[in-house]
Amino acid sequence: MKELSYAHGGNIYSAAIHYGIHRSEFLDFSANINPLGVPEVIRKSIIENIDDICHYPDPHCVELRDKIGEYLKVSKDSIIIGNGAMEVISLYLEVIDPESILIPVPSFSEYETLGVKQGSKIHFLYMDESKGFKFDIENIQKRLSQEGIKSLFLCNPNNPTSFLVDKLELIKLLDYAKVSGIHVLVDETFIELTIEGNRNSMVEFLNCYENLFIVRAFTKVFSIPGLRLGYGLGNRKYIDKMWDKKLTWSVNFFATMVGAVLNRESNYLYNTRQWILNEVDWFYNQLLKIPYIKVFRPNTNFVLLKIICENLNSYKIKDKLAKRGILIRDASNFKGLDNKFIRIAIKDRKSNLILLENLRKVMEDTEYYL
Amino acid sequence: MKELSYAHGGNIYSAAIHYGIHRSEFLDFSANINPLGVPEVIRKSIIENIDDICHYPDPHCVELRDKIGEYLKVSKDSIIIGNGAMEVISLYLEVIDPESILIPVPSFSEYETLGVKQGSKIHFLYMDESKGFKFDIENIQKRLSQEGIKSLFLCNPNNPTSFLVDKLELIKLLDYAKVSGIHVLVDETFIELTIEGNRNSMVEFLNCYENLFIVRAFTKVFSIPGLRLGYGLGNRKYIDKMWDKKLTWSVNFFATMVGAVLNRESNYLYNTRQWILNEVDWFYNQLLKIPYIKVFRPNTNFVLLKIICENLNSYKIKDKLAKRGILIRDASNFKGLDNKFIRIAIKDRKSNLILLENLRKVMEDTEYYL
């Protein structure tokens, strides 16, 4: 079996076994989830409709697509629902079946895994650390053109760098891709957790670019990774084929009901926005004060750090923090990073203060040298 | 988009739209689910642990595999967990990647769908109606041998015929398959809802046959199709590869907790057994009294019927019953059947009486001729 324990953030089960600490006692900074917790509407709808799990879930997710359609002002025919963003990306790959894919890295590792599974050749473009791992649109375009690559995967904001691409640059890239017959997947899983939220989304341009496919999820914004719910937005001719290829009932009944939250949780979304406004810059500025780390400016609810002392690495720091009951993401297995990088979620103020205090202690505890 | 509405039983959502009746008001005989409803332990564990959906589910499903291992006395290393039986079968196909598959029909239609998706050539063997669609093991063996087919899919008890294969015959077949290098998938999704329950299972022979793979699910027995949970049992070398190919978090958090029911719901399983003992034969005998139908003897919680009057077909009878608030399964789209066949779930006595009364009325209402 594939060793997943440390491949992703958020595996509190493996950590609990490894450190002998019950999973409920960890402060989990390894998964980038909205700290406001599960919205009350979702909790209620699960409890009130619990007996309905005796029925198969709606395989077409009609109500959910209606709600998402209203929420983002898109036709429900341009929406595919999946078991997390992973199934959505997997279906997209099955339909597009690209010979090769360009992935600017560091980025979400599953693009490579799923692409390889589809039989696509993966090309990596290494972003420049000295420019904060900014997506270099000009270079991306050059690589696509020079190597005749017809498929591009972009995570925006990007995981693990927290970099948000400029919308005008993305439009320029999409224009180029359109005339060159290149499929562009933009993964907006974290878009609602950026300062400007959906205004950073490319959703409004769906009708302009037949070659644009947007991946989204409720996982992060509604704090429901355990429920498994992602969706994709794109041209109907691809969406229809994705529905055809999908396992009939891969989206469970509770997940199909999450749409209800979209028009009944304006408070939750308002509070989420307030949290992002309050915490992201504040946390960044606090991190800047901690010695021996370089902080990459975050645009969403997580931040990439580089350890800049020689005798400490990502594994050691992860281990030291775990022993203090705090989980972080060892980012060394992201292509383009090494064992000097860690990723930390941004949580509520109280938790953030605990993280900051413990991170400072870990950094100051031992004698490090640069 | 694929028209799923009538492809399977249990789509109360499409039926609700089609007939303008709220889904909660239908008596659903189209899906073969335990009428005892969701076990109290599962309801409780969902409610008590609801806030834990803010974490990713355990991708390895360790606790669940431990519980299933204890329940069936198999090693947890020989267990794959999936999003329903469908994902399990899909993973099995990916790993075995059979050039061709023999499917005795009528049987569950998704074997063909998933096999075609994998690129396998599908061979059908039509079972004899006059013998109650009994699996003809001798003929199955002959076809496998004559055409050099290296993969066989058997549903036991079979959907939609409710036929249960004799264990000794199955062992004979497995012996033949073993020496001939043929992979045998036995789908035991309904096995716990047969009179002898797990004693009808091939689980105890897993160690004898490396070529045996058993598909199971909690969907039917615990009345939780909305939750999405299936599993498979087989040789570790295949199981490991299936884990490697699986989408990381396809099994949601609530589903991973279902294991708790296995050693804490002996009452539920006892009552389930009592229901099967009381209803299956009784229902069969009542159906025999209804005119213009032929009843195939059931071995589990559903029964196949054939309409034997000329001016009535499966669609009409389904439509007439739906207008009376009762959903049944039009079985005409099962390969090997035609528009004279319907499938009816066996439910609790009160519901069964309503079905019987309405079916009798529908059959007697119009003037039919033979």
XYZ file of C-alpha atoms in Angstrom, chain A:
370
model
C 0.000 0.000 0.000
C 1.117 3.520 -0.862
C 2.474 5.311 2.194
C 0.095 8.226 2.479
C 0.747 9.112 6.075
C 3.077 11.968 5.305
C 2.312 12.491 1.638
C -0.382 15.072 2.419
C -1.303 17.350 5.244
C -4.184 16.498 7.502
C -3.533 12.859 8.297
C -4.273 13.118 11.979
C -4.851 9.354 12.114
C -1.276 8.414 11.255
C 0.063 11.200 13.467
C -2.017 9.973 16.403
C -0.541 6.479 16.070
C 2.991 7.785 15.501
C 3.054 10.156 18.461
C 0.696 8.353 20.816
C -1.444 11.474 21.150
C -5.194 11.177 20.553
C -6.185 12.814 17.284
C -8.601 15.184 19.012
C -5.716 16.612 21.039
C -3.665 17.799 18.094
C -3.761 21.383 16.908
C -3.741 20.681 13.185
C -1.878 23.298 11.140
C -1.112 20.732 8.435
C -4.495 20.936 6.665
C -5.707 24.302 5.329
C -9.251 24.318 6.624
C -11.522 27.195 7.653
C -11.172 27.354 11.465
C -14.766 28.584 11.855
C -15.683 24.899 11.700
C -18.604 23.137 10.085
C -21.373 25.665 9.263
C -24.456 25.295 11.453
C -26.706 24.792 8.403
C -24.645 21.773 7.333
C -24.611 20.288 10.842
C -28.372 20.742 11.066
C -29.140 19.321 7.656
C -27.073 16.218 8.386
C -28.841 15.610 11.690
C -32.330 16.360 10.359
C -31.974 14.193 7.261
C -29.946 11.373 8.728
C -32.547 8.703 8.007
C -32.476 9.565 4.316
C -29.159 7.734 3.951
C -31.407 4.691 3.506
C -31.842 5.960 -0.076
C -29.242 6.119 -2.820
C -27.985 9.678 -3.262
C -29.199 11.588 -6.310
C -26.677 10.502 -8.975
C -27.221 13.747 -10.911
C -26.908 16.032 -7.840
C -29.633 18.214 -9.365
C -30.428 20.345 -6.305
C -26.773 20.904 -5.550
C -26.020 21.992 -9.110
C -28.988 24.372 -8.992
C -27.582 25.966 -5.847
C -24.034 26.209 -7.176
C -25.404 27.631 -10.421
C -27.174 30.405 -8.484
C -24.157 30.996 -6.266
C -21.707 31.485 -9.137
C -24.158 32.555 -11.852
C -23.383 29.701 -14.183
C -25.644 27.208 -15.904
C -26.075 23.947 -14.034
C -25.209 22.171 -17.288
C -21.665 23.444 -16.994
C -21.169 21.866 -13.540
C -19.745 18.462 -12.674
C -19.922 17.281 -9.047
C -17.322 14.900 -7.641
C -15.999 13.109 -4.596
C -13.665 15.975 -3.715
C -11.601 17.950 -6.215
C -9.638 14.734 -6.818
C -12.461 12.907 -8.589
C -13.213 16.051 -10.606
C -9.608 16.318 -11.815
C -9.509 12.604 -12.492
C -12.667 12.821 -14.669
C -11.308 15.874 -16.476
C -8.151 13.938 -17.324
C -10.170 10.972 -18.568
C -12.125 13.224 -20.923
C -9.303 15.481 -22.151
C -6.791 12.599 -22.123
C -3.824 14.917 -22.717
C -0.679 13.532 -24.255
C 1.362 15.861 -22.057
C 0.726 18.287 -19.204
C 2.707 21.304 -18.046
C 2.696 21.812 -14.284
C 4.433 24.881 -12.848
C 5.856 23.752 -9.516
C 5.910 23.681 -6.563
C 2.221 22.826 -6.676
C -0.343 20.267 -5.533
C 1.299 16.870 -6.009
C -1.837 15.022 -7.084
C -1.797 16.712 -10.514
C 1.259 14.661 -11.332
C -0.089 11.467 -9.743
C -3.405 11.680 -11.597
C -1.754 12.732 -14.862
C 0.653 9.797 -14.741
C -2.277 7.489 -14.034
C -3.965 8.802 -17.176
C -0.798 8.054 -19.132
C 0.108 11.701 -19.781
C 3.702 12.848 -19.964
C 4.343 15.391 -17.215
C 6.513 18.455 -17.801
C 7.499 20.544 -14.815
C 8.365 24.212 -14.883
C 10.291 25.234 -11.769
C 9.236 28.624 -10.445
C 11.851 30.950 -9.078
C 12.233 30.970 -5.290
C 13.827 34.391 -5.380
C 10.576 35.723 -6.893
C 8.455 34.055 -4.207
C 7.609 31.178 -6.553
C 5.463 33.608 -8.569
C 3.892 31.979 -11.633
C 5.983 33.248 -14.509
C 3.302 33.505 -17.196
C 5.738 34.455 -19.921
C 7.881 31.418 -19.255
C 4.836 29.138 -19.005
C 3.711 30.348 -22.420
C 7.178 29.806 -23.856
C 7.372 26.221 -22.597
C 3.885 25.402 -23.899
C 4.777 26.773 -27.296
C 8.312 25.363 -27.590
C 7.352 21.849 -26.536
C 3.903 21.735 -28.120
C 2.235 20.890 -24.768
C -1.561 21.039 -25.039
C -2.561 20.974 -21.381
C -1.714 23.214 -18.422
C -2.566 22.807 -14.723
C -2.516 25.932 -12.544
C -3.449 26.101 -8.878
C -4.731 29.561 -7.939
C -4.040 30.525 -5.223
C -1.278 27.986 -5.385
C -0.685 25.219 -2.881
C 1.837 25.259 -1.125
C 3.156 28.730 -2.035
C -0.050 30.699 -1.306
C 0.714 32.697 -4.462
C -2.230 34.324 -6.273
C -1.805 34.999 -9.950
C -2.775 38.380 -11.367
C -6.109 38.080 -13.183
C -5.003 40.098 -16.205
C -1.984 37.864 -16.663
C -4.211 34.814 -16.513
C -6.484 36.296 -19.181
C -3.470 36.904 -21.389
C -2.462 33.273 -20.909
C -5.978 32.034 -21.653
C -6.081 34.093 -24.844
C -2.856 32.488 -25.964
C -4.099 29.018 -24.969
C -7.372 29.532 -26.840
C -5.722 30.223 -30.187
C -3.156 27.478 -29.589
C -5.703 24.779 -28.688
C -4.370 24.335 -25.151
C -6.599 23.123 -22.321
C -6.148 25.084 -19.110
C -7.217 23.712 -15.751
C -7.366 26.337 -12.996
C -7.726 24.877 -9.516
C -9.587 27.412 -7.379
C -9.991 25.220 -4.330
C -8.808 28.049 -2.054
C -10.253 31.012 -3.958
C -12.978 31.792 -1.407
C -10.295 32.074 1.258
C -8.438 34.888 -0.498
C -9.041 38.487 0.549
C -11.158 39.243 -2.502
C -12.794 35.818 -2.574
C -14.795 34.973 -5.675
C -13.713 38.200 -7.322
C -10.403 36.439 -7.901
C -12.177 33.610 -9.692
C -12.124 33.023 -13.444
C -15.745 31.846 -13.353
C -16.997 34.946 -15.174
C -14.795 34.069 -18.151
C -16.077 30.523 -18.613
C -18.151 31.538 -21.629
C -15.195 33.224 -23.298
C -12.863 30.239 -23.084
C -14.049 26.842 -24.171
C -10.606 25.537 -23.177
C -10.946 26.693 -19.544
C -11.877 24.258 -16.784
C -12.184 25.416 -13.185
C -11.868 23.061 -10.219
C -13.526 24.064 -6.970
C -14.410 22.458 -3.651
C -16.305 23.205 -0.472
C -13.714 21.274 1.498
C -11.682 24.275 2.658
C -14.184 27.096 2.859
C -16.852 25.122 4.733
C -14.403 23.035 6.718
C -15.809 19.730 5.479
C -12.936 17.656 4.053
C -14.421 14.605 5.749
C -17.593 14.911 3.667
C -15.906 14.719 0.216
C -17.322 17.306 -2.143
C -15.724 19.029 -5.091
C -17.002 20.394 -8.355
C -15.811 21.554 -11.721
C -16.992 24.212 -14.141
C -16.430 24.100 -17.852
C -17.762 23.774 -21.331
C -20.823 21.585 -21.569
C -19.366 19.255 -24.160
C -16.677 18.220 -21.697
C -18.946 18.296 -18.657
C -21.415 15.890 -20.293
C -18.625 13.430 -21.009
C -17.408 13.700 -17.440
C -20.873 12.780 -16.148
C -20.838 9.771 -18.462
C -17.538 8.553 -17.042
C -18.322 9.187 -13.397
C -19.001 6.357 -10.952
C -22.761 6.574 -10.512
C -23.075 7.424 -6.809
C -19.617 8.642 -5.827
C -21.059 11.735 -4.100
C -22.733 10.714 -0.860
C -26.147 11.907 0.316
C -24.881 14.359 2.961
C -22.557 15.951 0.403
C -25.404 16.410 -2.087
C -27.214 18.512 0.547
C -24.406 21.011 1.100
C -25.890 23.347 -1.512
C -28.358 24.501 1.116
C -25.553 26.344 2.871
C -24.846 28.578 -0.121
C -27.862 30.811 0.217
C -28.447 30.361 3.929
C -25.037 31.008 5.428
C -24.245 34.595 4.591
C -23.130 35.074 8.202
C -20.671 32.235 7.919
C -19.221 33.622 4.697
C -19.088 37.139 6.208
C -17.276 35.835 9.276
C -14.928 33.868 7.069
C -14.054 37.016 5.165
C -13.459 38.882 8.452
C -11.181 36.112 9.660
C -9.130 36.209 6.458
C -8.908 40.011 6.659
C -7.803 39.896 10.285
C -5.443 36.974 10.270
C -3.524 36.612 7.005
C -1.467 39.797 7.139
C -1.235 39.787 10.913
C 0.066 36.207 10.959
C 2.540 37.008 8.203
C 3.911 39.932 10.174
C 4.210 37.843 13.333
C 6.060 35.112 11.468
C 8.522 37.692 10.160
C 9.636 38.233 13.738
C 10.626 34.602 14.271
C 14.312 33.923 13.716
C 15.835 31.513 11.196
C 12.851 31.388 8.865
C 12.017 33.025 5.569
C 8.316 33.720 5.094
C 6.646 33.762 1.674
C 3.839 36.296 1.626
C 0.494 34.460 1.865
C -2.572 35.271 -0.240
C -4.844 32.746 1.375
C -5.162 30.702 4.565
C -1.746 29.069 4.570
C 1.835 30.171 4.405
C 5.051 28.651 3.082
C 8.161 28.971 5.244
C 11.801 28.215 4.592
C 14.125 27.246 7.402
C 17.367 29.122 7.046
C 19.636 27.493 9.565
C 21.802 24.602 8.569
C 21.203 22.031 11.272
C 17.407 22.093 11.191
C 15.174 20.643 8.504
C 11.485 20.265 7.768
C 11.287 16.798 9.263
C 12.945 17.833 12.515
C 10.770 20.894 12.936
C 7.643 18.913 12.156
C 8.680 16.290 14.681
C 9.471 18.840 17.403
C 6.130 20.576 16.935
C 4.209 17.294 16.811
C 5.655 16.372 20.189
C 4.185 19.643 21.403
C 0.791 18.611 19.994
C 0.997 20.736 16.855
C 0.850 19.299 13.352
C 2.395 21.151 10.435
C 3.043 20.140 6.844
C 6.555 19.006 5.982
C 6.683 20.498 2.468
C 9.849 18.687 1.383
C 7.990 16.297 -0.918
C 6.629 19.098 -3.117
C 8.508 19.038 -6.406
C 10.725 22.132 -6.534
C 11.073 22.358 -2.750
C 13.427 20.530 -0.418
C 13.729 19.604 3.232
C 14.014 23.237 4.259
C 10.349 24.011 3.553
C 7.281 23.724 5.731
C 3.685 24.832 5.181
C 1.495 26.141 7.965
C -2.239 26.743 7.907
C -3.586 30.031 9.208
C -6.208 29.371 11.863
C -8.089 31.393 14.456
C -6.156 33.953 16.532
C -5.964 31.797 19.651
C -4.528 28.824 17.765
C -2.235 31.049 15.732
C -0.759 32.474 18.926
C -0.057 28.961 20.199
C 1.637 28.067 16.920
C 3.735 31.229 16.959
C 4.845 30.678 20.538
C 5.785 27.059 19.925
C 7.491 27.736 16.609
C 9.538 30.461 18.254
C 10.510 28.125 21.075
C 11.519 25.376 18.670
C 13.630 27.810 16.693
C 15.263 29.301 19.764
C 15.584 26.136 21.848
C 18.591 24.651 20.181
C 21.781 26.332 19.130
C 21.460 26.747 15.405
C 23.987 28.174 13.053
C 23.332 29.819 9.752
